mmCIF file of C-alpha atoms in Angstrom:
data_model
loop_
_atom_site.group_PDB
_atom_site.id
_atom_site.type_symbol
_atom_site.label_atom_id
_atom_site.label_comp_id
_atom_site.label_asym_id
_atom_site.label_seq_id
_atom_site.Cartn_x
_atom_site.Cartn_y
_atom_site.Cartn_z
ATOM 1 C CA UNK Q 1 12.462 -7.111 -16.612
ATOM 2 C CA UNK Q 2 14.688 -6.749 -13.592
ATOM 3 C CA UNK Q 3 12.411 -4.320 -11.760
ATOM 4 C CA UNK Q 4 13.914 -3.427 -8.360
ATOM 5 C CA UNK Q 5 12.761 -5.743 -5.581
ATOM 6 C CA UNK Q 6 12.314 -3.843 -2.341
ATOM 7 C CA UNK Q 7 11.095 -4.534 1.172
ATOM 8 C CA UNK Q 8 8.450 -2.427 2.893
ATOM 9 C CA UNK Q 9 9.595 -1.888 6.469
ATOM 10 C CA UNK Q 10 6.192 -1.331 8.077
ATOM 11 C CA UNK Q 11 6.089 -4.808 9.616
ATOM 12 C CA UNK Q 12 9.685 -4.445 10.848
ATOM 13 C CA UNK Q 13 9.426 -1.137 12.707
ATOM 14 C CA UNK Q 14 10.305 -2.873 15.985
ATOM 15 C CA UNK Q 15 13.866 -3.000 14.603
ATOM 16 C CA UNK Q 16 16.140 -0.003 14.184
ATOM 17 C CA UNK Q 17 16.616 1.386 10.708
ATOM 18 C CA UNK Q 18 20.237 0.204 10.563
ATOM 19 C CA UNK Q 19 19.304 -3.313 11.647
ATOM 20 C CA UNK Q 20 16.633 -3.292 8.950
ATOM 21 C CA UNK Q 21 19.140 -2.216 6.314
ATOM 22 C CA UNK Q 22 21.497 -5.016 7.281
ATOM 23 C CA UNK Q 23 18.748 -7.612 7.159
ATOM 24 C CA UNK Q 24 17.351 -6.387 3.829
ATOM 25 C CA UNK Q 25 20.827 -6.627 2.319
ATOM 26 C CA UNK Q 26 21.272 -10.132 3.697
ATOM 27 C CA UNK Q 27 17.856 -11.162 2.362
ATOM 28 C CA UNK Q 28 18.885 -10.026 -1.130
ATOM 29 C CA UNK Q 29 16.761 -6.901 -1.661
ATOM 30 C CA UNK Q 30 17.699 -3.973 -3.900
ATOM 31 C CA UNK Q 31 16.272 -1.364 -1.577
ATOM 32 C CA UNK Q 32 13.598 -0.320 0.873
ATOM 33 C CA UNK Q 33 10.227 1.345 1.103
ATOM 34 C CA UNK Q 34 10.533 3.081 4.451
ATOM 35 C CA UNK Q 35 7.581 3.370 6.790
ATOM 36 C CA UNK Q 36 7.016 6.590 8.733
ATOM 37 C CA UNK Q 37 6.852 4.986 12.168
ATOM 38 C CA UNK Q 38 9.449 3.540 14.490
ATOM 39 C CA UNK Q 39 12.751 5.238 13.709
ATOM 40 C CA UNK Q 40 12.697 4.371 10.003
ATOM 41 C CA UNK Q 41 11.452 7.763 8.764
ATOM 42 C CA UNK Q 42 10.490 10.330 11.399
ATOM 43 C CA UNK Q 43 8.636 13.107 9.598
ATOM 44 C CA UNK Q 44 8.932 15.650 12.421
ATOM 45 C CA UNK Q 45 12.737 15.246 12.425
ATOM 46 C CA UNK Q 46 13.317 14.873 8.696
ATOM 47 C CA UNK Q 47 15.138 18.045 7.692
ATOM 48 C CA UNK Q 48 17.557 17.891 4.763
ATOM 49 C CA UNK Q 49 20.462 16.637 6.909
ATOM 50 C CA UNK Q 50 18.294 13.857 8.356
ATOM 51 C CA UNK Q 51 17.210 12.844 4.837
ATOM 52 C CA UNK Q 52 20.784 12.908 3.550
ATOM 53 C CA UNK Q 53 21.850 10.726 6.468
ATOM 54 C CA UNK Q 54 19.082 8.203 5.712
ATOM 55 C CA UNK Q 55 20.170 7.956 2.075
ATOM 56 C CA UNK Q 56 23.799 7.543 3.161
ATOM 57 C CA UNK Q 57 22.817 4.786 5.589
ATOM 58 C CA UNK Q 58 21.052 2.844 2.840
ATOM 59 C CA UNK Q 59 24.019 3.338 0.510
ATOM 60 C CA UNK Q 60 26.289 1.894 3.201
ATOM 61 C CA UNK Q 61 24.426 -1.394 2.675
ATOM 62 C CA UNK Q 62 24.196 -0.973 -1.118
ATOM 63 C CA UNK Q 63 20.466 -0.266 -0.933
ATOM 64 C CA UNK Q 64 18.318 2.338 -2.661
ATOM 65 C CA UNK Q 65 15.197 4.105 -1.393
ATOM 66 C CA UNK Q 66 12.170 3.957 -3.692
ATOM 67 C CA UNK Q 67 9.254 5.309 -1.635
ATOM 68 C CA UNK Q 68 8.159 6.323 1.840
ATOM 69 C CA UNK Q 69 4.849 5.244 3.349
ATOM 70 C CA UNK Q 70 2.694 6.987 5.910
ATOM 71 C CA UNK Q 71 -0.313 4.702 6.245
ATOM 72 C CA UNK Q 72 -1.007 5.344 9.924
ATOM 73 C CA UNK Q 73 -1.264 9.119 9.787
ATOM 74 C CA UNK Q 74 -3.037 9.049 6.415
ATOM 75 C CA UNK Q 75 -5.705 6.811 7.940
ATOM 76 C CA UNK Q 76 -6.642 9.593 10.311
ATOM 77 C CA UNK Q 77 -7.300 12.282 7.703
ATOM 78 C CA UNK Q 78 -10.853 11.029 7.021
ATOM 79 C CA UNK Q 79 -11.621 8.488 9.744
ATOM 80 C CA UNK Q 80 -14.131 8.848 12.544
ATOM 81 C CA UNK Q 81 -11.509 9.160 15.253
ATOM 82 C CA UNK Q 82 -11.651 7.034 18.408
ATOM 83 C CA UNK Q 83 -9.271 5.506 20.947
ATOM 84 C CA UNK Q 84 -7.933 2.998 18.409
ATOM 85 C CA UNK Q 85 -6.230 5.814 16.537
ATOM 86 C CA UNK Q 86 -4.303 6.956 19.600
ATOM 87 C CA UNK Q 87 -2.279 3.742 19.489
ATOM 88 C CA UNK Q 88 -1.084 4.317 15.918
ATOM 89 C CA UNK Q 89 -0.352 8.048 16.012
ATOM 90 C CA UNK Q 90 2.571 10.107 17.273
ATOM 91 C CA UNK Q 91 1.629 12.090 20.371
ATOM 92 C CA UNK Q 92 1.981 15.381 18.509
ATOM 93 C CA UNK Q 93 -0.678 14.293 15.999
ATOM 94 C CA UNK Q 94 -3.042 12.843 18.614
ATOM 95 C CA UNK Q 95 -2.782 15.927 20.846
ATOM 96 C CA UNK Q 96 -5.844 16.184 23.062
ATOM 97 C CA UNK Q 97 -7.707 13.602 20.969
ATOM 98 C CA UNK Q 98 -10.368 15.990 19.711
ATOM 99 C CA UNK Q 99 -11.424 14.223 16.462
ATOM 100 C CA UNK Q 100 -11.403 17.228 14.148
ATOM 101 C CA UNK Q 101 -8.109 18.419 15.577
ATOM 102 C CA UNK Q 102 -6.597 14.981 14.951
ATOM 103 C CA UNK Q 103 -7.837 15.012 11.353
ATOM 104 C CA UNK Q 104 -6.430 18.494 10.726
ATOM 105 C CA UNK Q 105 -3.033 17.645 12.212
ATOM 106 C CA UNK Q 106 -2.954 14.387 10.225
ATOM 107 C CA UNK Q 107 -3.629 16.320 7.010
ATOM 108 C CA UNK Q 108 -0.793 18.739 7.782
ATOM 109 C CA UNK Q 109 1.527 15.809 8.487
ATOM 110 C CA UNK Q 110 0.672 14.231 5.132
ATOM 111 C CA UNK Q 111 1.698 17.472 3.406
ATOM 112 C CA UNK Q 112 4.936 17.382 5.395
ATOM 113 C CA UNK Q 113 5.419 13.779 4.290
ATOM 114 C CA UNK Q 114 5.351 14.961 0.685
ATOM 115 C CA UNK Q 115 7.987 17.580 1.515
ATOM 116 C CA UNK Q 116 10.174 14.899 3.089
ATOM 117 C CA UNK Q 117 9.779 12.704 0.014
ATOM 118 C CA UNK Q 118 11.006 15.637 -2.078
ATOM 119 C CA UNK Q 119 14.050 16.084 0.187
ATOM 120 C CA UNK Q 120 14.813 12.405 -0.289
ATOM 121 C CA UNK Q 121 14.655 12.728 -4.068
ATOM 122 C CA UNK Q 122 11.492 10.629 -4.278
ATOM 123 C CA UNK Q 123 8.288 11.200 -6.227
ATOM 124 C CA UNK Q 124 5.929 8.801 -4.426
ATOM 125 C CA UNK Q 125 4.304 8.664 -0.994
ATOM 126 C CA UNK Q 126 2.314 5.501 -0.255
ATOM 127 C CA UNK Q 127 -0.429 5.394 2.336
ATOM 128 C CA UNK Q 128 -4.038 5.280 3.424
ATOM 129 C CA UNK Q 129 -6.760 7.932 3.275
ATOM 130 C CA UNK Q 130 -9.188 6.737 5.921
ATOM 131 C CA UNK Q 131 -12.925 6.914 5.346
ATOM 132 C CA UNK Q 132 -15.842 8.526 7.151
ATOM 133 C CA UNK Q 133 -18.262 5.971 5.661
ATOM 134 C CA UNK Q 134 -16.509 2.613 6.031
ATOM 135 C CA UNK Q 135 -18.771 1.734 8.969
ATOM 136 C CA UNK Q 136 -21.732 1.926 6.547
ATOM 137 C CA UNK Q 137 -20.373 -0.852 4.335
ATOM 138 C CA UNK Q 138 -23.051 -3.434 5.114
ATOM 139 C CA UNK Q 139 -25.848 -0.909 4.579
ATOM 140 C CA UNK Q 140 -27.894 -1.788 7.654
ATOM 141 C CA UNK Q 141 -29.650 -0.002 9.189
ATOM 142 C CA UNK Q 142 -30.520 1.134 5.687
ATOM 143 C CA UNK Q 143 -28.810 4.262 4.486
ATOM 144 C CA UNK Q 144 -29.009 6.377 1.376
ATOM 145 C CA UNK Q 145 -26.673 6.976 -1.534
ATOM 146 C CA UNK Q 146 -26.769 10.626 -0.541
ATOM 147 C CA UNK Q 147 -25.012 9.668 2.699
ATOM 148 C CA UNK Q 148 -22.372 7.763 0.759
ATOM 149 C CA UNK Q 149 -21.969 10.707 -1.605
ATOM 150 C CA UNK Q 150 -21.301 12.932 1.393
ATOM 151 C CA UNK Q 151 -18.542 10.540 2.456
ATOM 152 C CA UNK Q 152 -16.805 10.923 -0.887
ATOM 153 C CA UNK Q 153 -17.314 14.680 -0.707
ATOM 154 C CA UNK Q 154 -15.675 14.688 2.729
ATOM 155 C CA UNK Q 155 -12.761 12.679 1.309
ATOM 156 C CA UNK Q 156 -12.306 15.138 -1.562
ATOM 157 C CA UNK Q 157 -12.573 18.172 0.716
ATOM 158 C CA UNK Q 158 -9.879 16.852 3.019
ATOM 159 C CA UNK Q 159 -7.507 15.386 0.442
ATOM 160 C CA UNK Q 160 -7.600 17.905 -2.413
ATOM 161 C CA UNK Q 161 -5.556 20.483 -0.467
ATOM 162 C CA UNK Q 162 -2.970 17.802 0.317
ATOM 163 C CA UNK Q 163 -2.849 16.676 -3.292
ATOM 164 C CA UNK Q 164 -2.593 20.251 -4.542
ATOM 165 C CA UNK Q 165 0.565 20.636 -2.473
ATOM 166 C CA UNK Q 166 1.893 17.328 -3.807
ATOM 167 C CA UNK Q 167 1.311 18.473 -7.362
ATOM 168 C CA UNK Q 168 3.294 21.665 -6.708
ATOM 169 C CA UNK Q 169 6.169 19.558 -5.368
ATOM 170 C CA UNK Q 170 6.096 17.001 -8.173
ATOM 171 C CA UNK Q 171 5.145 14.246 -5.722
ATOM 172 C CA UNK Q 172 2.341 11.687 -6.093
ATOM 173 C CA UNK Q 173 0.204 9.978 -3.481
ATOM 174 C CA UNK Q 174 -0.452 6.265 -3.961
ATOM 175 C CA UNK Q 175 -3.450 5.034 -1.963
ATOM 176 C CA UNK Q 176 -3.186 1.385 -0.994
ATOM 177 C CA UNK Q 177 -6.633 0.123 -2.022
ATOM 178 C CA UNK Q 178 -7.711 -1.674 1.118
ATOM 179 C CA UNK Q 179 -10.735 -2.321 3.335
ATOM 180 C CA UNK Q 180 -11.359 0.627 5.712
ATOM 181 C CA UNK Q 181 -10.199 3.097 3.018
ATOM 182 C CA UNK Q 182 -12.303 5.289 0.734
ATOM 183 C CA UNK Q 183 -11.317 2.900 -2.097
ATOM 184 C CA UNK Q 184 -11.304 -0.835 -1.414
ATOM 185 C CA UNK Q 185 -12.264 -2.414 -4.773
ATOM 186 C CA UNK Q 186 -12.475 -1.420 -8.445
ATOM 187 C CA UNK Q 187 -15.756 0.496 -8.293
ATOM 188 C CA UNK Q 188 -14.924 2.415 -5.111
ATOM 189 C CA UNK Q 189 -11.527 3.296 -6.635
ATOM 190 C CA UNK Q 190 -13.323 4.761 -9.660
ATOM 191 C CA UNK Q 191 -15.583 6.711 -7.339
ATOM 192 C CA UNK Q 192 -12.625 8.089 -5.391
ATOM 193 C CA UNK Q 193 -10.976 9.326 -8.593
ATOM 194 C CA UNK Q 194 -14.231 10.930 -9.713
ATOM 195 C CA UNK Q 195 -14.636 12.665 -6.348
ATOM 196 C CA UNK Q 196 -11.176 14.202 -6.829
ATOM 197 C CA UNK Q 197 -11.900 15.225 -10.440
ATOM 198 C CA UNK Q 198 -9.104 12.830 -11.446
ATOM 199 C CA UNK Q 199 -6.494 14.836 -9.563
ATOM 200 C CA UNK Q 200 -3.117 14.194 -11.240
ATOM 201 C CA UNK Q 201 -1.305 13.652 -7.935
ATOM 202 C CA UNK Q 202 -3.641 10.850 -6.831
ATOM 203 C CA UNK Q 203 -3.257 7.221 -7.789
ATOM 204 C CA UNK Q 204 -2.881 3.782 -6.314
ATOM 205 C CA UNK Q 205 -0.494 1.453 -4.606
ATOM 206 C CA UNK Q 206 -1.472 -1.853 -6.194
ATOM 207 C CA UNK Q 207 -1.680 -4.697 -3.672
ATOM 208 C CA UNK Q 208 -3.473 -7.819 -4.939
ATOM 209 C CA UNK Q 209 -3.845 -9.384 -1.497
ATOM 210 C CA UNK Q 210 -6.552 -6.942 -0.420
ATOM 211 C CA UNK Q 211 -8.562 -7.602 -3.561
ATOM 212 C CA UNK Q 212 -8.211 -11.366 -3.918
ATOM 213 C CA UNK Q 213 -10.012 -12.510 -0.771
ATOM 214 C CA UNK Q 214 -12.853 -10.100 -1.576
ATOM 215 C CA UNK Q 215 -13.218 -11.871 -4.940
ATOM 216 C CA UNK Q 216 -12.384 -8.664 -6.773
ATOM 217 C CA UNK Q 217 -10.636 -9.176 -10.120
ATOM 218 C CA UNK Q 218 -7.135 -8.122 -9.077
ATOM 219 C CA UNK Q 219 -5.657 -8.482 -12.578
ATOM 220 C CA UNK Q 220 -8.392 -6.361 -14.135
ATOM 221 C CA UNK Q 221 -7.573 -3.669 -11.559
ATOM 222 C CA UNK Q 222 -4.196 -3.210 -13.262
ATOM 223 C CA UNK Q 223 -5.785 -2.595 -16.651
ATOM 224 C CA UNK Q 224 -8.573 -0.393 -15.274
ATOM 225 C CA UNK Q 225 -6.054 1.974 -13.647
ATOM 226 C CA UNK Q 226 -3.035 1.552 -15.907
ATOM 227 C CA UNK Q 227 -2.046 5.221 -15.685
ATOM 228 C CA UNK Q 228 -2.747 5.483 -11.945
ATOM 229 C CA UNK Q 229 -0.614 2.665 -10.563
ATOM 230 C CA UNK Q 230 2.216 4.609 -8.968
ATOM 231 C CA UNK Q 231 3.601 1.832 -6.775
ATOM 232 C CA UNK Q 232 3.219 -1.932 -6.325
ATOM 233 C CA UNK Q 233 3.146 -4.113 -3.227
ATOM 234 C CA UNK Q 234 3.876 -7.795 -3.579
ATOM 235 C CA UNK Q 235 1.762 -9.606 -0.989
ATOM 236 C CA UNK Q 236 0.034 -12.963 -1.077
ATOM 237 C CA UNK Q 237 -3.155 -14.153 0.591
ATOM 238 C CA UNK Q 238 -4.863 -17.493 1.053
ATOM 239 C CA UNK Q 239 -8.606 -18.028 1.053
ATOM 240 C CA UNK Q 240 -10.421 -21.298 1.595
ATOM 241 C CA UNK Q 241 -12.290 -23.078 -1.190
ATOM 242 C CA UNK Q 242 -14.646 -24.673 1.341
ATOM 243 C CA UNK Q 243 -16.923 -23.046 3.944
ATOM 244 C CA UNK Q 244 -15.301 -22.070 7.235
ATOM 245 C CA UNK Q 245 -16.560 -20.959 10.637
ATOM 246 C CA UNK Q 246 -15.239 -17.405 10.093
ATOM 247 C CA UNK Q 247 -16.229 -15.562 6.934
ATOM 248 C CA UNK Q 248 -14.784 -12.788 4.808
ATOM 249 C CA UNK Q 249 -15.370 -10.151 7.522
ATOM 250 C CA UNK Q 250 -12.903 -11.868 9.870
ATOM 251 C CA UNK Q 251 -15.246 -12.710 12.734
ATOM 252 C CA UNK Q 252 -13.198 -10.678 15.263
ATOM 253 C CA UNK Q 253 -10.649 -13.502 15.086
ATOM 254 C CA UNK Q 254 -6.940 -12.509 15.004
ATOM 255 C CA UNK Q 255 -4.876 -12.842 11.836
ATOM 256 C CA UNK Q 256 -3.195 -16.223 11.556
ATOM 257 C CA UNK Q 257 -6.011 -18.189 13.172
ATOM 258 C CA UNK Q 258 -6.776 -21.047 10.793
ATOM 259 C CA UNK Q 259 -10.508 -20.845 11.484
ATOM 260 C CA UNK Q 260 -10.521 -17.740 9.287
ATOM 261 C CA UNK Q 261 -11.721 -17.866 5.665
ATOM 262 C CA UNK Q 262 -8.605 -15.921 4.626
ATOM 263 C CA UNK Q 263 -5.143 -15.043 5.897
ATOM 264 C CA UNK Q 264 -2.155 -13.224 4.473
ATOM 265 C CA UNK Q 265 0.679 -15.558 3.521
ATOM 266 C CA UNK Q 266 4.291 -15.343 2.443
ATOM 267 C CA UNK Q 267 4.880 -14.886 -1.279
ATOM 268 C CA UNK Q 268 3.985 -17.937 -3.360
ATOM 269 C CA UNK Q 269 2.161 -19.677 -0.508
ATOM 270 C CA UNK Q 270 -1.297 -18.193 -1.095
ATOM 271 C CA UNK Q 271 -3.842 -18.063 -3.898
ATOM 272 C CA UNK Q 272 -2.700 -14.980 -5.833
ATOM 273 C CA UNK Q 273 -1.649 -15.679 -9.430
ATOM 274 C CA UNK Q 274 1.524 -13.613 -9.764
ATOM 275 C CA UNK Q 275 2.188 -14.900 -13.277
ATOM 276 C CA UNK Q 276 -0.884 -13.030 -14.533
ATOM 277 C CA UNK Q 277 0.013 -9.972 -12.470
ATOM 278 C CA UNK Q 278 3.490 -9.752 -14.001
ATOM 279 C CA UNK Q 279 2.083 -10.074 -17.504
ATOM 280 C CA UNK Q 280 -0.405 -7.296 -16.793
ATOM 281 C CA UNK Q 281 2.298 -5.048 -15.313
ATOM 282 C CA UNK Q 282 4.350 -5.662 -18.455
ATOM 283 C CA UNK Q 283 1.335 -4.769 -20.592
ATOM 284 C CA UNK Q 284 0.930 -1.390 -18.892
ATOM 285 C CA UNK Q 285 4.712 -0.860 -18.965
ATOM 286 C CA UNK Q 286 5.093 -0.499 -15.220
ATOM 287 C CA UNK Q 287 8.800 -0.109 -14.517
ATOM 288 C CA UNK Q 288 8.759 0.834 -10.839
ATOM 289 C CA UNK Q 289 9.795 -1.247 -7.880
ATOM 290 C CA UNK Q 290 8.102 -4.417 -6.666
ATOM 291 C CA UNK Q 291 7.879 -3.929 -2.924
ATOM 292 C CA UNK Q 292 7.374 -6.977 -0.734
ATOM 293 C CA UNK Q 293 4.971 -6.305 2.126
ATOM 294 C CA UNK Q 294 5.640 -9.395 4.163
ATOM 295 C CA UNK Q 295 2.788 -10.607 6.381
ATOM 296 C CA UNK Q 296 2.314 -14.204 7.492
ATOM 297 C CA UNK Q 297 1.356 -14.883 11.103
ATOM 298 C CA UNK Q 298 2.223 -18.567 10.725
ATOM 299 C CA UNK Q 299 5.781 -18.234 9.423
ATOM 300 C CA UNK Q 300 9.136 -16.950 10.646
ATOM 301 C CA UNK Q 301 9.439 -13.493 9.122
ATOM 302 C CA UNK Q 302 13.146 -13.631 8.310
ATOM 303 C CA UNK Q 303 12.801 -16.906 6.428
ATOM 304 C CA UNK Q 304 9.687 -15.541 4.752
ATOM 305 C CA UNK Q 305 11.286 -12.259 3.710
ATOM 306 C CA UNK Q 306 14.297 -13.982 2.165
ATOM 307 C CA UNK Q 307 12.093 -16.527 0.378
ATOM 308 C CA UNK Q 308 9.785 -13.762 -0.867
ATOM 309 C CA UNK Q 309 12.660 -11.833 -2.401
ATOM 310 C CA UNK Q 310 13.673 -14.905 -4.391
ATOM 311 C CA UNK Q 311 10.057 -15.561 -5.407
ATOM 312 C CA UNK Q 312 9.551 -12.051 -6.766
ATOM 313 C CA UNK Q 313 12.811 -12.153 -8.724
ATOM 314 C CA UNK Q 314 11.813 -15.472 -10.253
ATOM 315 C CA UNK Q 315 8.291 -14.260 -11.033
ATOM 316 C CA UNK Q 316 9.383 -11.045 -12.765
ATOM 317 C CA UNK Q 317 10.307 -11.305 -16.460
ATOM 318 C CA UNK Q 318 10.851 -9.192 -19.552
ATOM 319 C CA UNK Q 319 8.096 -8.951 -22.139
ATOM 320 C CA UNK Q 320 8.906 -10.337 -25.564
ATOM 321 C CA UNK Q 321 10.251 -7.959 -28.197
ATOM 322 C CA UNK Q 322 9.302 -10.269 -31.081
ATOM 323 C CA UNK Q 323 6.300 -12.297 -32.199
ATOM 324 C CA UNK Q 324 7.110 -15.950 -31.500
ATOM 325 C CA UNK Q 325 5.825 -17.050 -34.912
ATOM 326 C CA UNK Q 326 7.917 -14.577 -36.929
ATOM 327 C CA UNK Q 327 10.549 -17.249 -37.513
ATOM 328 C CA UNK Q 328 7.985 -19.401 -39.285
ATOM 329 C CA UNK Q 329 7.507 -16.935 -42.116
ATOM 330 C CA UNK Q 330 9.635 -16.205 -45.161
ATOM 331 C CA UNK Q 331 11.289 -12.829 -45.269
#
């Protein structure tokens, strides 16, 4: 199909934006999905001139921009804020650290992110939502469904005003379905949509890696939300087929440790079946970019990013425009 193959810069924010452009070009990518941390896309500085300069910089390296992503700030819109969040937020969002103040400033920043996307000529912001109820996942001490319902109500109350502004701007928000978010599997994604009354500006960034190790049907996800997949991350993950000493919850063991039941891996080196994903994306007529989110603690990232670009290009293909058995029949 020749869908654009892009590189998400979130794991490369230790490099300057120009260095990242040069590397992405050398790796063979068509463009970038810029993260909103480091100096890649600075929302507080991103007036029209800044945005024009970013587009010009990408063009200098024959790259296009397909989306911007503000996962870190988005996480703080609904989360129960603690010291961990200070390390991922700009100082002007953290402020004095008062939790409700942080959430309010994060919400305002997500609206500003939509405005920046518009200035860049984009229609998609990718990110996280956070969740006030993630800590209740294991359901012990026992809780009630009423408590969970209140978590989804809190999500809707905080995100509907953001999404209303996005709708006015003609911009969409694509939640990366992911543990610690309000939606982390198929059923919780349905519940999030219902909580928002199926808001037209809300959909998903499809990333199979976060579903696969949970044993969620990551191909079915595509069909379940065919009209809500606004963006796609290409990321692979490995999980063991034999028992390990660290289970699906991660055991407080760092990524990359081979005692873990699962770890993210470079494209084509994990367990995700990208053949079936591409066929499903063809079925729903997804024509957007395929954005590599490269994460593999056991592999050199430059070698992995270049290899992943080649893997995605090889894996992508056009759907057939004929029935293969037509040639067997008389006219």
